[in-house]
mmCIF file of C-alpha atoms in Angstrom:
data_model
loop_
_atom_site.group_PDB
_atom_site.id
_atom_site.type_symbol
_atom_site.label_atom_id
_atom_site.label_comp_id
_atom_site.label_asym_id
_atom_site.label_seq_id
_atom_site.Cartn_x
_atom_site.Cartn_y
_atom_site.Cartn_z
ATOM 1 C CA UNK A 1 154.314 206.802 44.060
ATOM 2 C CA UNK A 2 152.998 210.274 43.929
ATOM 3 C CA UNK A 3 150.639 213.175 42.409
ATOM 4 C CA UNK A 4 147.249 212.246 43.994
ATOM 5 C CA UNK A 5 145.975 210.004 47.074
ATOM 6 C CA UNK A 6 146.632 206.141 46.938
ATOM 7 C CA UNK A 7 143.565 204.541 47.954
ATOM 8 C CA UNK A 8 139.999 204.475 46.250
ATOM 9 C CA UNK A 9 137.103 206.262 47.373
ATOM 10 C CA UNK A 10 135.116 202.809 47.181
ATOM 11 C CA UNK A 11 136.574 201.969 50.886
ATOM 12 C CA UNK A 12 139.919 200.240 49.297
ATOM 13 C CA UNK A 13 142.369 200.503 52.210
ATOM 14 C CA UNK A 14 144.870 197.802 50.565
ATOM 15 C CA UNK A 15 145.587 199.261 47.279
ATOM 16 C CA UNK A 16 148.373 197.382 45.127
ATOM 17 C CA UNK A 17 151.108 198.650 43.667
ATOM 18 C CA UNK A 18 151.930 195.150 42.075
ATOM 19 C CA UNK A 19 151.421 191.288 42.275
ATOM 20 C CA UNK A 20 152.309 187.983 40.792
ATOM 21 C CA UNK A 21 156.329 189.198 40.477
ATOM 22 C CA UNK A 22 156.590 184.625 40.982
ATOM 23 C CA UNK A 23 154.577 184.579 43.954
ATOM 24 C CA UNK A 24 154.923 188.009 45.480
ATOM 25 C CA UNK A 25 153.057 190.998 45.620
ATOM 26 C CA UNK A 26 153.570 194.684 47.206
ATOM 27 C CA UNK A 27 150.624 196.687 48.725
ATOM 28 C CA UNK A 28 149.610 199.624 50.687
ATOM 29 C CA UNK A 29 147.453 199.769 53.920
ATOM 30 C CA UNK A 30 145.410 201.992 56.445
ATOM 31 C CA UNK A 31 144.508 204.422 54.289
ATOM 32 C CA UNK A 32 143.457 207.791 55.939
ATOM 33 C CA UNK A 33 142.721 211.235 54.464
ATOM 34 C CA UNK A 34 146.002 212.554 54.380
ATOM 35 C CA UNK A 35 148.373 210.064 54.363
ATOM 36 C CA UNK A 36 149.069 206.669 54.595
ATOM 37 C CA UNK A 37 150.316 205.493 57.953
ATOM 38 C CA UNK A 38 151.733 202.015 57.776
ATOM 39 C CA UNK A 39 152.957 199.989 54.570
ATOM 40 C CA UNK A 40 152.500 195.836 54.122
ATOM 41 C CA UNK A 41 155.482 195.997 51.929
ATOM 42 C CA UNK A 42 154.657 192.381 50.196
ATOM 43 C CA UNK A 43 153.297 189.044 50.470
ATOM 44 C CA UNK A 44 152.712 185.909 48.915
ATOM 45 C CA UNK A 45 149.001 185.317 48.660
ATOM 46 C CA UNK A 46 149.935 181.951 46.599
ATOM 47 C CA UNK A 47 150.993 180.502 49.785
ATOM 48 C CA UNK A 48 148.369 178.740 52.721
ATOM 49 C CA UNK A 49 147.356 180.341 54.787
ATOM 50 C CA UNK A 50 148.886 183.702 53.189
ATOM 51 C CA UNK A 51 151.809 184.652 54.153
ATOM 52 C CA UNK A 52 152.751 188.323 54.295
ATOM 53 C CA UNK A 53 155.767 190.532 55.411
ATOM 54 C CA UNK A 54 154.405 193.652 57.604
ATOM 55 C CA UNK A 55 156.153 196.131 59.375
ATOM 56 C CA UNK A 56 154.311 199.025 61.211
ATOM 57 C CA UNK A 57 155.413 202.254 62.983
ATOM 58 C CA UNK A 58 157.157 203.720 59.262
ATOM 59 C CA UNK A 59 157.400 207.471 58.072
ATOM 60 C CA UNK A 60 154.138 208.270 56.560
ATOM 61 C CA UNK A 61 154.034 208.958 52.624
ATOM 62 C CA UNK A 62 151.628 211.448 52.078
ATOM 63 C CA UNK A 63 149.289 212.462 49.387
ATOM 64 C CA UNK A 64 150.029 214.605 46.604
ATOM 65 C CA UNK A 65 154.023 214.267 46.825
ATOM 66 C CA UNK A 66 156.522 212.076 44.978
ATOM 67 C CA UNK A 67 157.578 208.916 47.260
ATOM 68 C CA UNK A 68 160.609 206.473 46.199
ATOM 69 C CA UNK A 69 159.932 203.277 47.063
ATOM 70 C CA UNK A 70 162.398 200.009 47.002
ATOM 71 C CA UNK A 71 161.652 196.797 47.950
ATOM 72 C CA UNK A 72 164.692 193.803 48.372
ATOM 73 C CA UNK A 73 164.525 190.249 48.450
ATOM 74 C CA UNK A 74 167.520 188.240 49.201
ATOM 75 C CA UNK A 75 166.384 184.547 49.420
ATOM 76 C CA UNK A 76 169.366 183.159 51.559
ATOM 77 C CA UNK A 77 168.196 179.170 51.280
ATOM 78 C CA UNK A 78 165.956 177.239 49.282
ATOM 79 C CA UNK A 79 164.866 173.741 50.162
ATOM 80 C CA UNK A 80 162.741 171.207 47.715
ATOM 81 C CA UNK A 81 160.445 169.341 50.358
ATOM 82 C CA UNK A 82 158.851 167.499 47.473
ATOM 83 C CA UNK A 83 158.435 167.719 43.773
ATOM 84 C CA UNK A 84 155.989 169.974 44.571
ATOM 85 C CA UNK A 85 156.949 172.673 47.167
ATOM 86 C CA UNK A 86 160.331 174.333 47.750
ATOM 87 C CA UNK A 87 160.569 177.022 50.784
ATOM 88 C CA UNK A 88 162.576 179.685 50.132
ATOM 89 C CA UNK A 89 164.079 181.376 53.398
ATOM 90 C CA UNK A 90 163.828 185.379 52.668
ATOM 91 C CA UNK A 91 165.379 188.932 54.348
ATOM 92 C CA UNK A 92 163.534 191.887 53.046
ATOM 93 C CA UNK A 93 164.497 195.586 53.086
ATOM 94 C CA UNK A 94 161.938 198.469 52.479
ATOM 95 C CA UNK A 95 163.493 201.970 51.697
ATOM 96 C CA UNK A 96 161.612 205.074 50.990
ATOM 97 C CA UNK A 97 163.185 208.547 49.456
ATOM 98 C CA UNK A 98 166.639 206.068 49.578
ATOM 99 C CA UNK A 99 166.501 205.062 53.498
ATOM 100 C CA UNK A 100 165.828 202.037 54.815
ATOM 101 C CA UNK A 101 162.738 202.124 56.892
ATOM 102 C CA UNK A 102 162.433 198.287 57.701
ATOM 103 C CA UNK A 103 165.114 195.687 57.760
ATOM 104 C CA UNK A 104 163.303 192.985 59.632
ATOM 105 C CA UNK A 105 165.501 190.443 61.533
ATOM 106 C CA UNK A 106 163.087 187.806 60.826
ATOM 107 C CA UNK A 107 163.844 185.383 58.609
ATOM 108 C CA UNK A 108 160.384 184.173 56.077
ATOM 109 C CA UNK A 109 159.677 181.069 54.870
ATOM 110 C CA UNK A 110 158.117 181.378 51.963
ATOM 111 C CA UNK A 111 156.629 178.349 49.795
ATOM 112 C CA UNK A 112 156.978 178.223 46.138
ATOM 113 C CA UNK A 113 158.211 181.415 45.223
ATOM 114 C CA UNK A 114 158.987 180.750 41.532
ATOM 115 C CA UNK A 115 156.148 180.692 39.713
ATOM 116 C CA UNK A 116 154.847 181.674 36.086
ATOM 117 C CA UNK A 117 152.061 183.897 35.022
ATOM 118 C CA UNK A 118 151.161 187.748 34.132
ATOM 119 C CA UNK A 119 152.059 190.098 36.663
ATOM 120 C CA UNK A 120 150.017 193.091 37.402
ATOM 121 C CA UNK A 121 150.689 196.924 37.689
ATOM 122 C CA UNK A 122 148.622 198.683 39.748
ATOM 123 C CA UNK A 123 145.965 196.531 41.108
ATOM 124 C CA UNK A 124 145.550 192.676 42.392
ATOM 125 C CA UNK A 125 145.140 189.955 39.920
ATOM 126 C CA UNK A 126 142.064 187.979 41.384
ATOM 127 C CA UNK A 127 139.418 190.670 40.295
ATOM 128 C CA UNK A 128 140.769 194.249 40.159
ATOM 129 C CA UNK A 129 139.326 195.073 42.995
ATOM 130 C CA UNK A 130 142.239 197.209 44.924
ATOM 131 C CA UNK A 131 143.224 199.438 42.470
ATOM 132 C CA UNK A 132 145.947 202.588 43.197
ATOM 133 C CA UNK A 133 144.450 205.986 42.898
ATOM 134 C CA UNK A 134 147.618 208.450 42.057
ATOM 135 C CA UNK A 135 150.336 208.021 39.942
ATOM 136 C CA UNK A 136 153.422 205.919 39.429
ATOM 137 C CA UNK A 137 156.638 206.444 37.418
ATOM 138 C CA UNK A 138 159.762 204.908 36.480
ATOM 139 C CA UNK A 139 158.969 201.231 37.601
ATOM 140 C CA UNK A 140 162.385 198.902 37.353
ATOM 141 C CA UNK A 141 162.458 195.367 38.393
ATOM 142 C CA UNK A 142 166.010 193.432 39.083
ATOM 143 C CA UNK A 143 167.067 189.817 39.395
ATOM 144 C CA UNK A 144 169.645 191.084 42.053
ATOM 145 C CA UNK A 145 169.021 192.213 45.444
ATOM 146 C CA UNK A 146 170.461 196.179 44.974
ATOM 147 C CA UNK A 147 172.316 197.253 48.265
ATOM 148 C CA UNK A 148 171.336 200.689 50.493
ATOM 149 C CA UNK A 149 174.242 202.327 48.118
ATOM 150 C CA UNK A 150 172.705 201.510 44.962
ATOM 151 C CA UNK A 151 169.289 202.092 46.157
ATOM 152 C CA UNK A 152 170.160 205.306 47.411
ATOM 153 C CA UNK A 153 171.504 205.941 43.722
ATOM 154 C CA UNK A 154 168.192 205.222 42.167
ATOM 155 C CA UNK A 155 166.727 207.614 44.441
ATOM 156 C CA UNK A 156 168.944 210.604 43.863
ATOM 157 C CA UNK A 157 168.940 209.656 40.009
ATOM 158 C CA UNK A 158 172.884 208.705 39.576
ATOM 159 C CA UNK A 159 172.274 204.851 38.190
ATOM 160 C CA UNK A 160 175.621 205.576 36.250
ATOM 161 C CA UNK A 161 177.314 205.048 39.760
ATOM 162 C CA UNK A 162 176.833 201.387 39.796
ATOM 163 C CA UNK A 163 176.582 197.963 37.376
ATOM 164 C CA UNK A 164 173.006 197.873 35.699
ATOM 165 C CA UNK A 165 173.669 194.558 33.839
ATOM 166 C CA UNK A 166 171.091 192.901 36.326
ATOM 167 C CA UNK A 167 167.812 195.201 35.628
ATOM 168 C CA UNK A 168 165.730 192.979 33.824
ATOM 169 C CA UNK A 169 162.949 195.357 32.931
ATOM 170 C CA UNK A 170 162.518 199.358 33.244
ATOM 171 C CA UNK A 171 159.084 200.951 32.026
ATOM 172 C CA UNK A 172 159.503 205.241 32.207
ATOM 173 C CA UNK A 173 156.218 205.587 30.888
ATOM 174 C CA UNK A 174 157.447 208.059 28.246
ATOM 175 C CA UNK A 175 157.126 205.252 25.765
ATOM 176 C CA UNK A 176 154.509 203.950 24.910
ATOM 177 C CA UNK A 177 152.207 202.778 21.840
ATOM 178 C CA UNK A 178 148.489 202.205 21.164
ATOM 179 C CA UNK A 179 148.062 198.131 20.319
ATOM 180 C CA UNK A 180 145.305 197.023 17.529
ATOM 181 C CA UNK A 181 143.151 197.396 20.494
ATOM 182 C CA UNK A 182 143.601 200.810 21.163
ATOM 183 C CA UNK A 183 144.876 199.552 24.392
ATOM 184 C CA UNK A 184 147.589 201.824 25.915
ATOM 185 C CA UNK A 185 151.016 199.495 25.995
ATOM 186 C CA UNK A 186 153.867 200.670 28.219
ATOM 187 C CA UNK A 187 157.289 199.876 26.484
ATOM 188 C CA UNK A 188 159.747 197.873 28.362
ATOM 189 C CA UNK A 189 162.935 200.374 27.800
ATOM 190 C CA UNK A 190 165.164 197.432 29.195
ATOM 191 C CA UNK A 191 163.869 194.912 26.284
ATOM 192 C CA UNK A 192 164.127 192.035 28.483
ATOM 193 C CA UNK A 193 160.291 191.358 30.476
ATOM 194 C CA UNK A 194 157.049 192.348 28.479
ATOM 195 C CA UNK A 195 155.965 195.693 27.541
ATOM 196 C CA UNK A 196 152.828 196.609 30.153
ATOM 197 C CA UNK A 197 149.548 196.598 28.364
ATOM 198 C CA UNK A 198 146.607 198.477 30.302
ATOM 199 C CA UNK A 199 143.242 198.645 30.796
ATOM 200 C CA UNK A 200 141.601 202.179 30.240
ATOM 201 C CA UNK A 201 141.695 203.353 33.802
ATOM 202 C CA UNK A 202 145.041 204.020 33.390
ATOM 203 C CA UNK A 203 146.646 207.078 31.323
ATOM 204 C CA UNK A 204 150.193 208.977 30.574
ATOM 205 C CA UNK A 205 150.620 212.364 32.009
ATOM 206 C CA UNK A 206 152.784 214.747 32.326
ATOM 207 C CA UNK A 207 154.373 215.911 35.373
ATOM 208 C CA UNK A 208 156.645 212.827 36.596
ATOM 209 C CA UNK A 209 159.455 212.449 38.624
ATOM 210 C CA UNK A 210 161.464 211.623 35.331
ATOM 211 C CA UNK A 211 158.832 212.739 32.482
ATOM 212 C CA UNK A 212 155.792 211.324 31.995
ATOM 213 C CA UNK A 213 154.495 209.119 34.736
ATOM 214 C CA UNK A 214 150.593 206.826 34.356
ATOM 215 C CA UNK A 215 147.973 208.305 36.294
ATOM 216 C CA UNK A 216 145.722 205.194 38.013
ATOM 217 C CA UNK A 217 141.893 206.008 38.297
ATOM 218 C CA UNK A 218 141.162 204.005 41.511
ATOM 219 C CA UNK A 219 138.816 202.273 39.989
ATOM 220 C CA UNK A 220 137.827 198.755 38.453
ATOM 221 C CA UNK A 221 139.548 199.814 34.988
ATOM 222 C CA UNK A 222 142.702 200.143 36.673
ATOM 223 C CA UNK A 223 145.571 197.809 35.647
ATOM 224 C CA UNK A 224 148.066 196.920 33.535
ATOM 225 C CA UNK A 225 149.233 193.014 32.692
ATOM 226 C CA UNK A 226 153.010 191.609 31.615
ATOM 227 C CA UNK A 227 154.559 188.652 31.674
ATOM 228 C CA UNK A 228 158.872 188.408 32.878
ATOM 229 C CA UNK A 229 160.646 186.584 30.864
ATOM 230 C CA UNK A 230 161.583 183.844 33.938
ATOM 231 C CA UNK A 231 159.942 183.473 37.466
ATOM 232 C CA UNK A 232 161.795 185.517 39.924
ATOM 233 C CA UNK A 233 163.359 182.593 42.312
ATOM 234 C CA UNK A 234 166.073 184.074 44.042
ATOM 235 C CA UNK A 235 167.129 187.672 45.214
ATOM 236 C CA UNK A 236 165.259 190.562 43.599
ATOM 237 C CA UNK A 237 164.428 194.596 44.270
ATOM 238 C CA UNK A 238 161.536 196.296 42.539
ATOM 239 C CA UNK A 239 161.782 200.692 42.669
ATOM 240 C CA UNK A 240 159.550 202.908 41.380
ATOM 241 C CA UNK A 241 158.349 206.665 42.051
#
């Protein structure tokens, strides 16, 4: 998450980097100036009342340089209370530039975790109204919950160091096409989830971590839509620059 502020000048102070990954979603919060003070690292706004996963007093990630962020999920127990609500019991780990900034002892019950839909890049799904302003590169989502060794990998760039059998989609933003549209669609390296297609607030550039990396207006037009092939139900990390 780098090259240019993450926020929106419209007085968004909760800009998403993602949601509907099943029932979770990952944003930013108290926006300021320079840099961005404290992160909600995800939620589940499917769930009532909402339930989300904060942790305050982190290392700021500023504007205008490259951040690594990884987010893990490791549901330890699942329950079916009825045929219509299963809690999953969840541990989540936040790392940024590779370290672990927040390993809360807590231990989340979250309600119906698995669920199907299009997950969104960039923005929240209700009505695009927290969009990221900056830039994001090499997004990869797993169906495993990656350890602080093979997160640390990902950060300094040696993937060959561990098993990648689990990665179930990888978007570098180098590839991409122009649908019958002439909507931008970000290919899914990994040909497992769904290529990323995107609404016109968000562009390839040069000048990523690994590349090209999309550059997010910040404003309404800001998104991008795909669909995983499954619902994410049990342990899972998302990374991204």
């Amino acid at each position: 998450v780098g090259a240019g502020p993450i926020g929106w000048a419209g007085g968004n102070t909760y800009p998403y980097v993602f949601t509907g990954f099943s029932s979770l979603s990952m944003h930013f919060s108290n926006n300021s100036d320079y840099n961005i003070d404290t992160s909600i690292f995800a939620g589940n706004p499917q769930q009532t009342p909402s339930r989300y996963f904060t942790q305050g007093g982190l290392p700021k990630i500023h504007r205008e340089t490259w951040t690594h962020v990884a987010i893990t999920f490791d549901v330890t127990n699942t329950v079916e209370e009825s045929s219509s609500i299963t809690v999953s019991h969840i541990t989540y780990k936040a790392y940024l530039n590779g370290t672990c900034v927040a390993a809360p002892a807590t231990d989340y019950a979250v309600t119906n975790i698995a669920r199907s839909g299009t997950a969104v890049l960039g923005n929240n799904a209700v009505n695009a109204s927290r969009p990221i302003l900056g830039a994001l590169d090499e997004f990869r989502v797993w169906d495993t919950a990656l350890d602080a060794e093979q997160v640390w990998a990902e950060y300094v760039r040696k993937r060959d160091d561990y098993d990648q059998t689990k990665l179930l989609g990888h978007w570098t933003f180098d590839d991409h096409t122009t649908n019958a549209s002439g909507s931008l669609v970000l290919t899914d390296v990994a040909h497992q989830a769904g290529d990323i297609t995107c609404g016109t607030g968000v562009t390839v550039v040069d000048g990523g971590m690994e590349g090209a990396c999309v550059r997010c207006s910040g404003d309404t037009t800001c998104w991008g839509t795909f669909a995983l092939p499954v619902p994410l139900e049990g342990d899972f990390t998302w990374t991204c620059w």
